[in-house]
Amino acid sequence: MSLHALYECSLSVPWGSPVRLHHTGYCQDCALFQWRGLDHKPSDPGRVEGFFLASGKNGRSQLIRYAGPAILLSILFTWIMALWGGLFLVLLYEAGSIVNSKTMASASVLEKLYYAGFTLSTLGVGDFIASGIVWRIVTDVAAFAGLVFITTSITYFVPVLSAVSLQSKLSLYINGMGKTPQQILINSWNGKDFSAFFGNASDLCQLLMHHTLNHHSYPVIHYFHNNQPDRSIAPSVALLHEAYQLLANAVPKEAVGNQLMMSMLGTALNAYLETVKGSFLKNPSPKEIAPTPDLRELEEKGVPLKDRDKARHTFEVDLQERRKVMTAILEMDGWTWQDVYTTTD
């Protein structure tokens, strides 16, 4: 069993079941996926729910930061206990399987537990030895398993921590563009187009797609949280998502300009939402309703806008299901739309 599989088992989530996600439609203008036919989705965070309950499901709580590390430590502890306990039980099969290297007396139960531990850790202390060729082979196999375990742990945990670092980097990158979706557009508008926004969009797409792929390889990163909004991935992706939707649905295409980069960014956002919904959300039923963006600030700054009633209809009706998923992602991490928008209509 791999570390990834052990992680899935540790959360008691039926990851082995097939996930079939069918798309019934895609709107090129608003990049709206309509989902149906979700035959199976893994259940909620399971054992980490205690961290959320203890923190009051508040994303700013210090306690919630320890959910991810706690899972990693539980994975490591479970592996150690499984290997150590397994070898210990095998050694108990025969009373004289392990003997003292000096007196040749049979090892006691606790001494066999000790022998199993230093064998798996590849320490090779030598004060106890296997009594016969069969038990020596068992010891060799166990020592090899211990070496593989140490190597595998390193090759798993290092990329996970790297993926968590990338998650924070993406969050900071997005928040550096603006603290609200409107600010991102205002900061990018040069009076003619949004070339400043698209100058950063390529890097954003790469970071977001890399982060999405990390969710497939290392699902545990989903449970690494930061209590600072500008470093937390959920409100940051929501911030980028809303800025993208404003460009796609509230600003005329001729003012937006770079449709290729819009398509790339839309694809990256779609992949992220599809991955998180398919893996971590089961029948999302958020308590909060996504707000309608306030366009007055954009209008005051001279950003060209479409008809406000049409834009409102798009956000409240056409994007309802999509923004419902985004709301559920925010709430799952202990955040609200107030952490994304400062003002609403």
mmCIF file of C-alpha atoms in Angstrom:
data_model
loop_
_atom_site.group_PDB
_atom_site.id
_atom_site.type_symbol
_atom_site.label_atom_id
_atom_site.label_comp_id
_atom_site.label_asym_id
_atom_site.label_seq_id
_atom_site.Cartn_x
_atom_site.Cartn_y
_atom_site.Cartn_z
ATOM 1 C CA MET A 1 0.000 0.000 0.000
ATOM 2 C CA SER A 2 1.338 3.455 -0.905
ATOM 3 C CA LEU A 3 1.455 6.472 1.397
ATOM 4 C CA HIS A 4 -1.218 8.086 -0.752
ATOM 5 C CA ALA A 5 -3.483 5.073 -0.303
ATOM 6 C CA LEU A 6 -2.800 5.027 3.424
ATOM 7 C CA TYR A 7 -3.781 8.686 3.633
ATOM 8 C CA GLU A 8 -7.077 7.883 1.932
ATOM 9 C CA CYS A 9 -7.702 5.011 4.324
ATOM 10 C CA SER A 10 -6.823 7.183 7.328
ATOM 11 C CA LEU A 11 -9.697 9.508 6.455
ATOM 12 C CA SER A 12 -12.083 6.585 5.895
ATOM 13 C CA VAL A 13 -12.979 7.933 2.467
ATOM 14 C CA PRO A 14 -13.876 5.500 -0.330
ATOM 15 C CA TRP A 15 -11.375 6.927 -2.806
ATOM 16 C CA GLY A 16 -11.248 3.768 -4.827
ATOM 17 C CA SER A 17 -14.753 4.263 -6.128
ATOM 18 C CA PRO A 18 -14.967 5.686 -9.649
ATOM 19 C CA VAL A 19 -15.770 9.337 -10.102
ATOM 20 C CA ARG A 20 -17.653 10.112 -13.259
ATOM 21 C CA LEU A 21 -18.322 13.768 -13.917
ATOM 22 C CA HIS A 22 -20.470 14.637 -16.906
ATOM 23 C CA HIS A 23 -20.804 18.129 -18.315
ATOM 24 C CA THR A 24 -24.152 19.074 -19.772
ATOM 25 C CA GLY A 25 -23.098 22.407 -21.144
ATOM 26 C CA TYR A 26 -20.415 25.061 -21.369
ATOM 27 C CA CYS A 27 -21.038 28.731 -21.994
ATOM 28 C CA GLN A 28 -18.102 30.325 -23.801
ATOM 29 C CA ASP A 29 -18.942 33.820 -22.575
ATOM 30 C CA CYS A 30 -19.320 33.064 -18.864
ATOM 31 C CA ALA A 31 -17.270 29.836 -18.761
ATOM 32 C CA LEU A 32 -20.041 28.041 -16.919
ATOM 33 C CA PHE A 33 -19.892 24.331 -16.405
ATOM 34 C CA GLN A 34 -23.181 22.694 -15.552
ATOM 35 C CA TRP A 35 -22.618 19.547 -13.590
ATOM 36 C CA ARG A 36 -24.812 16.480 -13.429
ATOM 37 C CA GLY A 37 -24.570 12.741 -12.916
ATOM 38 C CA LEU A 38 -22.059 12.736 -10.070
ATOM 39 C CA ASP A 39 -22.126 8.987 -9.407
ATOM 40 C CA HIS A 40 -19.789 9.282 -6.467
ATOM 41 C CA LYS A 41 -17.788 11.845 -4.581
ATOM 42 C CA PRO A 42 -15.612 11.168 -1.546
ATOM 43 C CA SER A 43 -17.075 12.403 1.685
ATOM 44 C CA ASP A 44 -16.098 15.358 3.837
ATOM 45 C CA PRO A 45 -12.734 15.881 5.590
ATOM 46 C CA GLY A 46 -13.627 13.258 8.188
ATOM 47 C CA ARG A 47 -11.229 13.228 11.076
ATOM 48 C CA VAL A 48 -10.021 16.800 10.508
ATOM 49 C CA GLU A 49 -13.566 18.013 11.171
ATOM 50 C CA GLY A 50 -12.557 18.244 14.830
ATOM 51 C CA PHE A 51 -10.172 21.076 13.988
ATOM 52 C CA PHE A 52 -12.969 22.998 12.287
ATOM 53 C CA LEU A 53 -15.412 22.463 15.112
ATOM 54 C CA ALA A 54 -12.827 23.482 17.705
ATOM 55 C CA SER A 55 -12.000 26.613 15.715
ATOM 56 C CA GLY A 56 -15.657 27.514 15.298
ATOM 57 C CA LYS A 57 -15.214 26.966 11.542
ATOM 58 C CA ASN A 58 -13.407 30.282 11.438
ATOM 59 C CA GLY A 59 -10.712 30.517 8.789
ATOM 60 C CA ARG A 60 -8.811 33.039 10.922
ATOM 61 C CA SER A 61 -8.441 30.648 13.836
ATOM 62 C CA GLN A 62 -4.896 29.639 14.758
ATOM 63 C CA LEU A 63 -6.066 26.069 15.467
ATOM 64 C CA ILE A 64 -7.123 25.378 11.898
ATOM 65 C CA ARG A 65 -3.520 25.770 10.746
ATOM 66 C CA TYR A 66 -2.634 22.469 12.396
ATOM 67 C CA ALA A 67 -5.118 20.302 10.464
ATOM 68 C CA GLY A 68 -2.743 19.514 7.588
ATOM 69 C CA PRO A 69 0.353 18.802 9.718
ATOM 70 C CA ALA A 70 -1.774 16.631 12.019
ATOM 71 C CA ILE A 71 -2.810 14.480 9.048
ATOM 72 C CA LEU A 72 0.783 14.098 7.879
ATOM 73 C CA LEU A 73 1.877 13.060 11.363
ATOM 74 C CA SER A 74 -1.031 10.619 11.631
ATOM 75 C CA ILE A 75 0.012 9.050 8.319
ATOM 76 C CA LEU A 76 3.564 8.635 9.550
ATOM 77 C CA PHE A 77 2.433 7.293 12.921
ATOM 78 C CA THR A 78 0.017 4.812 11.309
ATOM 79 C CA TRP A 79 2.730 3.473 9.015
ATOM 80 C CA ILE A 80 5.190 3.078 11.881
ATOM 81 C CA MET A 81 2.658 1.323 14.101
ATOM 82 C CA ALA A 82 1.523 -0.957 11.256
ATOM 83 C CA LEU A 83 5.063 -2.046 10.324
ATOM 84 C CA TRP A 84 6.303 -2.285 13.886
ATOM 85 C CA GLY A 85 3.225 -4.122 15.134
ATOM 86 C CA GLY A 86 3.226 -6.479 12.148
ATOM 87 C CA LEU A 87 6.832 -7.555 12.643
ATOM 88 C CA PHE A 88 6.296 -7.835 16.400
ATOM 89 C CA LEU A 89 3.367 -10.227 15.906
ATOM 90 C CA VAL A 90 5.402 -12.327 13.481
ATOM 91 C CA LEU A 91 8.228 -12.640 16.024
ATOM 92 C CA LEU A 92 5.760 -13.756 18.685
ATOM 93 C CA TYR A 93 4.885 -16.783 16.555
ATOM 94 C CA GLU A 94 7.818 -18.724 18.047
ATOM 95 C CA ALA A 95 9.091 -18.299 21.595
ATOM 96 C CA GLY A 96 12.740 -18.630 20.583
ATOM 97 C CA SER A 97 12.642 -16.599 17.398
ATOM 98 C CA ILE A 98 14.915 -13.916 18.900
ATOM 99 C CA VAL A 99 17.689 -14.554 21.409
ATOM 100 C CA ASN A 100 20.187 -12.512 23.400
ATOM 101 C CA SER A 101 23.429 -12.290 21.397
ATOM 102 C CA LYS A 102 25.563 -12.956 24.500
ATOM 103 C CA THR A 103 23.573 -15.373 26.663
ATOM 104 C CA MET A 104 21.543 -16.937 23.803
ATOM 105 C CA ALA A 105 18.487 -16.806 26.070
ATOM 106 C CA SER A 106 15.130 -16.373 24.401
ATOM 107 C CA ALA A 107 13.986 -12.772 24.213
ATOM 108 C CA SER A 108 11.003 -11.649 26.263
ATOM 109 C CA VAL A 109 7.909 -10.039 24.730
ATOM 110 C CA LEU A 110 9.190 -6.505 25.365
ATOM 111 C CA GLU A 111 12.626 -7.432 24.056
ATOM 112 C CA LYS A 112 11.019 -8.688 20.823
ATOM 113 C CA LEU A 113 9.155 -5.389 20.552
ATOM 114 C CA TYR A 114 12.489 -3.607 20.973
ATOM 115 C CA TYR A 115 14.143 -5.883 18.391
ATOM 116 C CA ALA A 116 11.362 -5.213 15.879
ATOM 117 C CA GLY A 117 11.821 -1.474 16.373
ATOM 118 C CA PHE A 118 15.565 -1.273 15.835
ATOM 119 C CA THR A 119 15.340 -3.695 12.896
ATOM 120 C CA LEU A 120 12.808 -1.526 11.052
ATOM 121 C CA SER A 121 14.767 1.621 11.847
ATOM 122 C CA THR A 122 17.871 -0.094 10.354
ATOM 123 C CA LEU A 123 19.884 0.741 13.493
ATOM 124 C CA GLY A 124 21.297 -2.772 13.820
ATOM 125 C CA VAL A 125 22.175 -2.529 17.528
ATOM 126 C CA GLY A 126 23.144 -6.204 17.746
ATOM 127 C CA ASP A 127 22.299 -7.010 21.376
ATOM 128 C CA PHE A 128 19.594 -9.385 20.106
ATOM 129 C CA ILE A 129 19.782 -11.654 17.074
ATOM 130 C CA ALA A 130 17.565 -14.015 15.103
ATOM 131 C CA SER A 131 17.826 -17.621 16.326
ATOM 132 C CA GLY A 132 17.753 -19.404 12.974
ATOM 133 C CA ILE A 133 18.002 -18.966 9.227
ATOM 134 C CA VAL A 134 14.262 -18.449 8.787
ATOM 135 C CA TRP A 135 14.155 -15.677 11.367
ATOM 136 C CA ARG A 136 17.273 -14.124 9.877
ATOM 137 C CA ILE A 137 15.499 -13.936 6.525
ATOM 138 C CA VAL A 138 12.479 -12.393 8.248
ATOM 139 C CA THR A 139 14.830 -9.842 9.829
ATOM 140 C CA ASP A 140 16.410 -9.047 6.451
ATOM 141 C CA VAL A 141 13.020 -8.538 4.833
ATOM 142 C CA ALA A 142 11.895 -6.320 7.728
ATOM 143 C CA ALA A 143 15.084 -4.235 7.543
ATOM 144 C CA PHE A 144 14.577 -3.778 3.809
ATOM 145 C CA ALA A 145 10.949 -2.762 4.433
ATOM 146 C CA GLY A 146 12.144 -0.216 6.990
ATOM 147 C CA LEU A 147 14.608 1.243 4.489
ATOM 148 C CA VAL A 148 11.897 1.473 1.834
ATOM 149 C CA PHE A 149 9.571 3.116 4.355
ATOM 150 C CA ILE A 150 12.119 5.800 5.261
ATOM 151 C CA THR A 151 12.847 6.507 1.594
ATOM 152 C CA THR A 152 9.180 6.564 0.649
ATOM 153 C CA SER A 153 8.332 8.896 3.526
ATOM 154 C CA ILE A 154 10.928 11.404 2.367
ATOM 155 C CA THR A 155 9.822 11.219 -1.280
ATOM 156 C CA TYR A 156 6.213 11.800 -0.198
ATOM 157 C CA PHE A 157 6.509 14.479 2.475
ATOM 158 C CA VAL A 158 8.968 16.738 0.656
ATOM 159 C CA PRO A 159 6.713 17.182 -2.433
ATOM 160 C CA VAL A 160 3.699 17.695 -0.162
ATOM 161 C CA LEU A 161 5.425 20.526 1.676
ATOM 162 C CA SER A 162 6.526 21.952 -1.674
ATOM 163 C CA ALA A 163 2.907 21.836 -2.884
ATOM 164 C CA VAL A 164 1.785 23.666 0.271
ATOM 165 C CA SER A 165 4.409 26.329 -0.400
ATOM 166 C CA LEU A 166 3.136 26.745 -3.959
ATOM 167 C CA GLN A 167 -0.380 27.116 -2.561
ATOM 168 C CA SER A 168 0.740 30.086 -0.456
ATOM 169 C CA LYS A 169 2.676 31.530 -3.387
ATOM 170 C CA LEU A 170 -0.421 31.434 -5.606
ATOM 171 C CA SER A 171 -2.500 33.101 -2.891
ATOM 172 C CA LEU A 172 0.004 35.920 -2.414
ATOM 173 C CA TYR A 173 0.307 36.398 -6.182
ATOM 174 C CA ILE A 174 -3.452 36.837 -6.583
ATOM 175 C CA ASN A 175 -3.826 39.164 -3.596
ATOM 176 C CA GLY A 176 -0.918 41.252 -4.844
ATOM 177 C CA MET A 177 -3.058 42.213 -7.835
ATOM 178 C CA GLY A 178 -5.848 43.616 -5.656
ATOM 179 C CA LYS A 179 -7.770 42.981 -2.465
ATOM 180 C CA THR A 180 -11.170 42.778 -4.172
ATOM 181 C CA PRO A 181 -12.236 41.669 -7.672
ATOM 182 C CA GLN A 182 -13.053 45.292 -8.512
ATOM 183 C CA GLN A 183 -9.609 46.431 -7.377
ATOM 184 C CA ILE A 184 -7.937 43.867 -9.606
ATOM 185 C CA LEU A 185 -9.789 45.225 -12.635
ATOM 186 C CA ILE A 186 -9.190 48.860 -11.655
ATOM 187 C CA ASN A 187 -5.479 48.254 -11.091
ATOM 188 C CA SER A 188 -5.263 46.508 -14.481
ATOM 189 C CA TRP A 189 -7.205 49.121 -16.491
ATOM 190 C CA ASN A 190 -4.933 51.568 -18.325
ATOM 191 C CA GLY A 191 -7.694 53.508 -20.011
ATOM 192 C CA LYS A 192 -7.663 51.311 -23.129
ATOM 193 C CA ASP A 193 -7.457 47.674 -22.110
ATOM 194 C CA PHE A 194 -6.457 45.218 -19.368
ATOM 195 C CA SER A 195 -3.014 44.396 -20.703
ATOM 196 C CA ALA A 196 -1.559 44.603 -17.177
ATOM 197 C CA PHE A 197 -3.924 41.855 -16.030
ATOM 198 C CA PHE A 198 -3.113 39.582 -18.946
ATOM 199 C CA GLY A 199 0.575 40.205 -18.439
ATOM 200 C CA ASN A 200 0.213 38.253 -15.188
ATOM 201 C CA ALA A 201 -2.460 35.817 -16.387
ATOM 202 C CA SER A 202 0.035 33.372 -17.907
ATOM 203 C CA ASP A 203 1.831 32.937 -14.578
ATOM 204 C CA LEU A 204 -1.497 32.688 -12.781
ATOM 205 C CA CYS A 205 -2.678 29.934 -15.126
ATOM 206 C CA GLN A 206 0.506 27.934 -14.611
ATOM 207 C CA LEU A 207 0.394 28.288 -10.827
ATOM 208 C CA LEU A 208 -3.307 27.433 -10.637
ATOM 209 C CA MET A 209 -3.005 24.410 -12.925
ATOM 210 C CA HIS A 210 0.038 23.212 -10.969
ATOM 211 C CA HIS A 211 -1.934 23.582 -7.757
ATOM 212 C CA THR A 212 -4.882 21.683 -9.258
ATOM 213 C CA LEU A 213 -2.627 18.824 -10.352
ATOM 214 C CA ASN A 214 -1.158 18.727 -6.844
ATOM 215 C CA HIS A 215 -4.681 18.033 -5.571
ATOM 216 C CA HIS A 216 -4.664 14.830 -7.624
ATOM 217 C CA SER A 217 -1.207 13.726 -6.531
ATOM 218 C CA TYR A 218 -1.354 14.886 -2.909
ATOM 219 C CA PRO A 219 -4.974 15.366 -1.739
ATOM 220 C CA VAL A 220 -3.698 16.033 1.786
ATOM 221 C CA ILE A 221 -2.720 19.593 0.754
ATOM 222 C CA HIS A 222 -6.420 20.444 0.750
ATOM 223 C CA TYR A 223 -6.295 20.314 4.535
ATOM 224 C CA PHE A 224 -3.403 22.723 4.900
ATOM 225 C CA HIS A 225 -4.893 26.043 5.897
ATOM 226 C CA ASN A 226 -3.529 29.496 6.559
ATOM 227 C CA ASN A 227 -5.393 31.831 8.896
ATOM 228 C CA GLN A 228 -4.367 34.888 6.865
ATOM 229 C CA PRO A 229 -6.822 35.566 4.007
ATOM 230 C CA ASP A 230 -4.122 36.746 1.619
ATOM 231 C CA ARG A 231 -2.271 33.445 2.074
ATOM 232 C CA SER A 232 -5.277 31.136 2.147
ATOM 233 C CA ILE A 233 -6.071 29.436 -1.131
ATOM 234 C CA ALA A 234 -9.897 29.386 -0.969
ATOM 235 C CA PRO A 235 -10.555 33.158 -0.704
ATOM 236 C CA SER A 236 -7.680 33.832 -3.102
ATOM 237 C CA VAL A 237 -9.074 31.586 -5.836
ATOM 238 C CA ALA A 238 -12.528 33.080 -5.192
ATOM 239 C CA LEU A 239 -10.973 36.522 -5.661
ATOM 240 C CA LEU A 240 -9.454 35.502 -8.999
ATOM 241 C CA HIS A 241 -12.649 33.716 -10.024
ATOM 242 C CA GLU A 242 -14.788 36.799 -9.435
ATOM 243 C CA ALA A 243 -12.332 39.095 -11.225
ATOM 244 C CA TYR A 244 -12.429 36.723 -14.192
ATOM 245 C CA GLN A 245 -16.228 36.619 -14.164
ATOM 246 C CA LEU A 246 -16.397 40.423 -14.060
ATOM 247 C CA LEU A 247 -14.163 40.588 -17.113
ATOM 248 C CA ALA A 248 -16.147 37.900 -18.914
ATOM 249 C CA ASN A 249 -19.649 39.112 -18.080
ATOM 250 C CA ALA A 250 -19.567 42.778 -17.048
ATOM 251 C CA VAL A 251 -16.966 44.232 -19.417
ATOM 252 C CA PRO A 252 -17.439 44.387 -23.230
ATOM 253 C CA LYS A 253 -15.269 41.956 -25.197
ATOM 254 C CA GLU A 254 -13.633 44.726 -27.182
ATOM 255 C CA ALA A 255 -12.418 46.261 -23.915
ATOM 256 C CA VAL A 256 -11.275 42.925 -22.503
ATOM 257 C CA GLY A 257 -9.106 42.223 -25.499
ATOM 258 C CA ASN A 258 -6.995 39.086 -25.019
ATOM 259 C CA GLN A 259 -9.567 36.326 -25.508
ATOM 260 C CA LEU A 260 -6.895 33.626 -25.729
ATOM 261 C CA MET A 261 -5.670 34.374 -22.239
ATOM 262 C CA MET A 262 -9.270 34.598 -21.026
ATOM 263 C CA SER A 263 -9.877 31.116 -22.384
ATOM 264 C CA MET A 264 -6.745 29.780 -20.685
ATOM 265 C CA LEU A 265 -7.652 31.348 -17.350
ATOM 266 C CA GLY A 266 -11.221 30.065 -17.623
ATOM 267 C CA THR A 267 -9.941 26.554 -18.290
ATOM 268 C CA ALA A 268 -7.634 26.692 -15.262
ATOM 269 C CA LEU A 269 -10.463 27.882 -13.000
ATOM 270 C CA ASN A 270 -12.813 25.227 -14.369
ATOM 271 C CA ALA A 271 -10.255 22.504 -13.672
ATOM 272 C CA TYR A 272 -9.783 23.712 -10.103
ATOM 273 C CA LEU A 273 -13.508 23.850 -9.338
ATOM 274 C CA GLU A 274 -14.114 20.471 -10.951
ATOM 275 C CA THR A 275 -11.292 18.873 -8.974
ATOM 276 C CA VAL A 276 -12.320 20.273 -5.597
ATOM 277 C CA LYS A 277 -15.998 19.556 -6.160
ATOM 278 C CA GLY A 278 -15.372 16.032 -7.385
ATOM 279 C CA SER A 279 -12.983 15.157 -4.551
ATOM 280 C CA PHE A 280 -14.070 17.099 -1.487
ATOM 281 C CA LEU A 281 -17.645 18.337 -1.854
ATOM 282 C CA LYS A 282 -20.655 16.057 -1.612
ATOM 283 C CA ASN A 283 -23.877 17.801 -2.611
ATOM 284 C CA PRO A 284 -22.616 21.321 -1.780
ATOM 285 C CA SER A 285 -25.259 23.203 0.188
ATOM 286 C CA PRO A 286 -23.658 26.438 1.360
ATOM 287 C CA LYS A 287 -25.401 28.566 3.961
ATOM 288 C CA GLU A 288 -24.396 31.844 2.323
ATOM 289 C CA ILE A 289 -25.602 33.151 -1.034
ATOM 290 C CA ALA A 290 -22.932 34.567 -3.314
ATOM 291 C CA PRO A 291 -23.348 38.360 -3.542
ATOM 292 C CA THR A 292 -23.879 40.308 -6.719
ATOM 293 C CA PRO A 293 -20.744 42.328 -7.497
ATOM 294 C CA ASP A 294 -21.018 46.095 -7.064
ATOM 295 C CA LEU A 295 -20.170 47.719 -10.413
ATOM 296 C CA ARG A 296 -20.318 51.311 -9.234
ATOM 297 C CA GLU A 297 -16.645 51.451 -8.289
ATOM 298 C CA LEU A 298 -15.671 50.208 -11.751
ATOM 299 C CA GLU A 299 -17.965 52.777 -13.361
ATOM 300 C CA GLU A 300 -16.466 55.591 -11.284
ATOM 301 C CA LYS A 301 -12.961 54.615 -12.419
ATOM 302 C CA GLY A 302 -13.966 54.738 -16.085
ATOM 303 C CA VAL A 303 -13.972 50.993 -16.743
ATOM 304 C CA PRO A 304 -16.360 50.268 -19.658
ATOM 305 C CA LEU A 305 -19.291 48.090 -18.625
ATOM 306 C CA LYS A 306 -22.107 46.129 -20.220
ATOM 307 C CA ASP A 307 -25.728 46.698 -19.295
ATOM 308 C CA ARG A 308 -25.904 46.404 -15.497
ATOM 309 C CA ASP A 309 -29.197 44.472 -15.511
ATOM 310 C CA LYS A 310 -27.765 41.845 -17.883
ATOM 311 C CA ALA A 311 -24.632 41.552 -15.784
ATOM 312 C CA ARG A 312 -26.713 41.157 -12.638
ATOM 313 C CA HIS A 313 -28.826 38.456 -14.304
ATOM 314 C CA THR A 314 -25.684 36.586 -15.338
ATOM 315 C CA PHE A 315 -24.257 36.553 -11.809
ATOM 316 C CA GLU A 316 -27.551 35.765 -10.081
ATOM 317 C CA VAL A 317 -28.949 33.211 -12.541
ATOM 318 C CA ASP A 318 -26.484 31.922 -15.126
ATOM 319 C CA LEU A 319 -23.599 31.591 -12.678
ATOM 320 C CA GLN A 320 -25.727 30.495 -9.736
ATOM 321 C CA GLU A 321 -24.606 26.856 -9.623
ATOM 322 C CA ARG A 322 -20.986 27.673 -10.276
ATOM 323 C CA ARG A 323 -20.859 30.327 -7.564
ATOM 324 C CA LYS A 324 -22.683 27.947 -5.245
ATOM 325 C CA VAL A 325 -19.700 25.601 -5.533
ATOM 326 C CA MET A 326 -17.326 28.504 -4.916
ATOM 327 C CA THR A 327 -19.333 29.451 -1.823
ATOM 328 C CA ALA A 328 -19.142 25.892 -0.521
ATOM 329 C CA ILE A 329 -15.359 25.904 -1.003
ATOM 330 C CA LEU A 330 -15.107 29.143 0.982
ATOM 331 C CA GLU A 331 -17.283 27.836 3.814
ATOM 332 C CA MET A 332 -15.408 24.541 3.899
ATOM 333 C CA ASP A 333 -12.243 26.507 4.737
ATOM 334 C CA GLY A 334 -13.998 28.763 7.238
ATOM 335 C CA TRP A 335 -14.288 31.862 5.029
ATOM 336 C CA THR A 336 -17.186 33.939 3.678
ATOM 337 C CA TRP A 337 -17.734 36.257 0.731
ATOM 338 C CA GLN A 338 -16.967 39.183 3.059
ATOM 339 C CA ASP A 339 -13.344 38.046 2.807
ATOM 340 C CA VAL A 340 -13.562 38.462 -0.978
ATOM 341 C CA TYR A 341 -15.822 41.505 -1.396
ATOM 342 C CA THR A 342 -15.755 44.572 0.819
ATOM 343 C CA THR A 343 -18.969 46.035 -0.650
ATOM 344 C CA THR A 344 -21.958 44.536 -2.471
ATOM 345 C CA ASP A 345 -25.099 45.791 -4.126
#
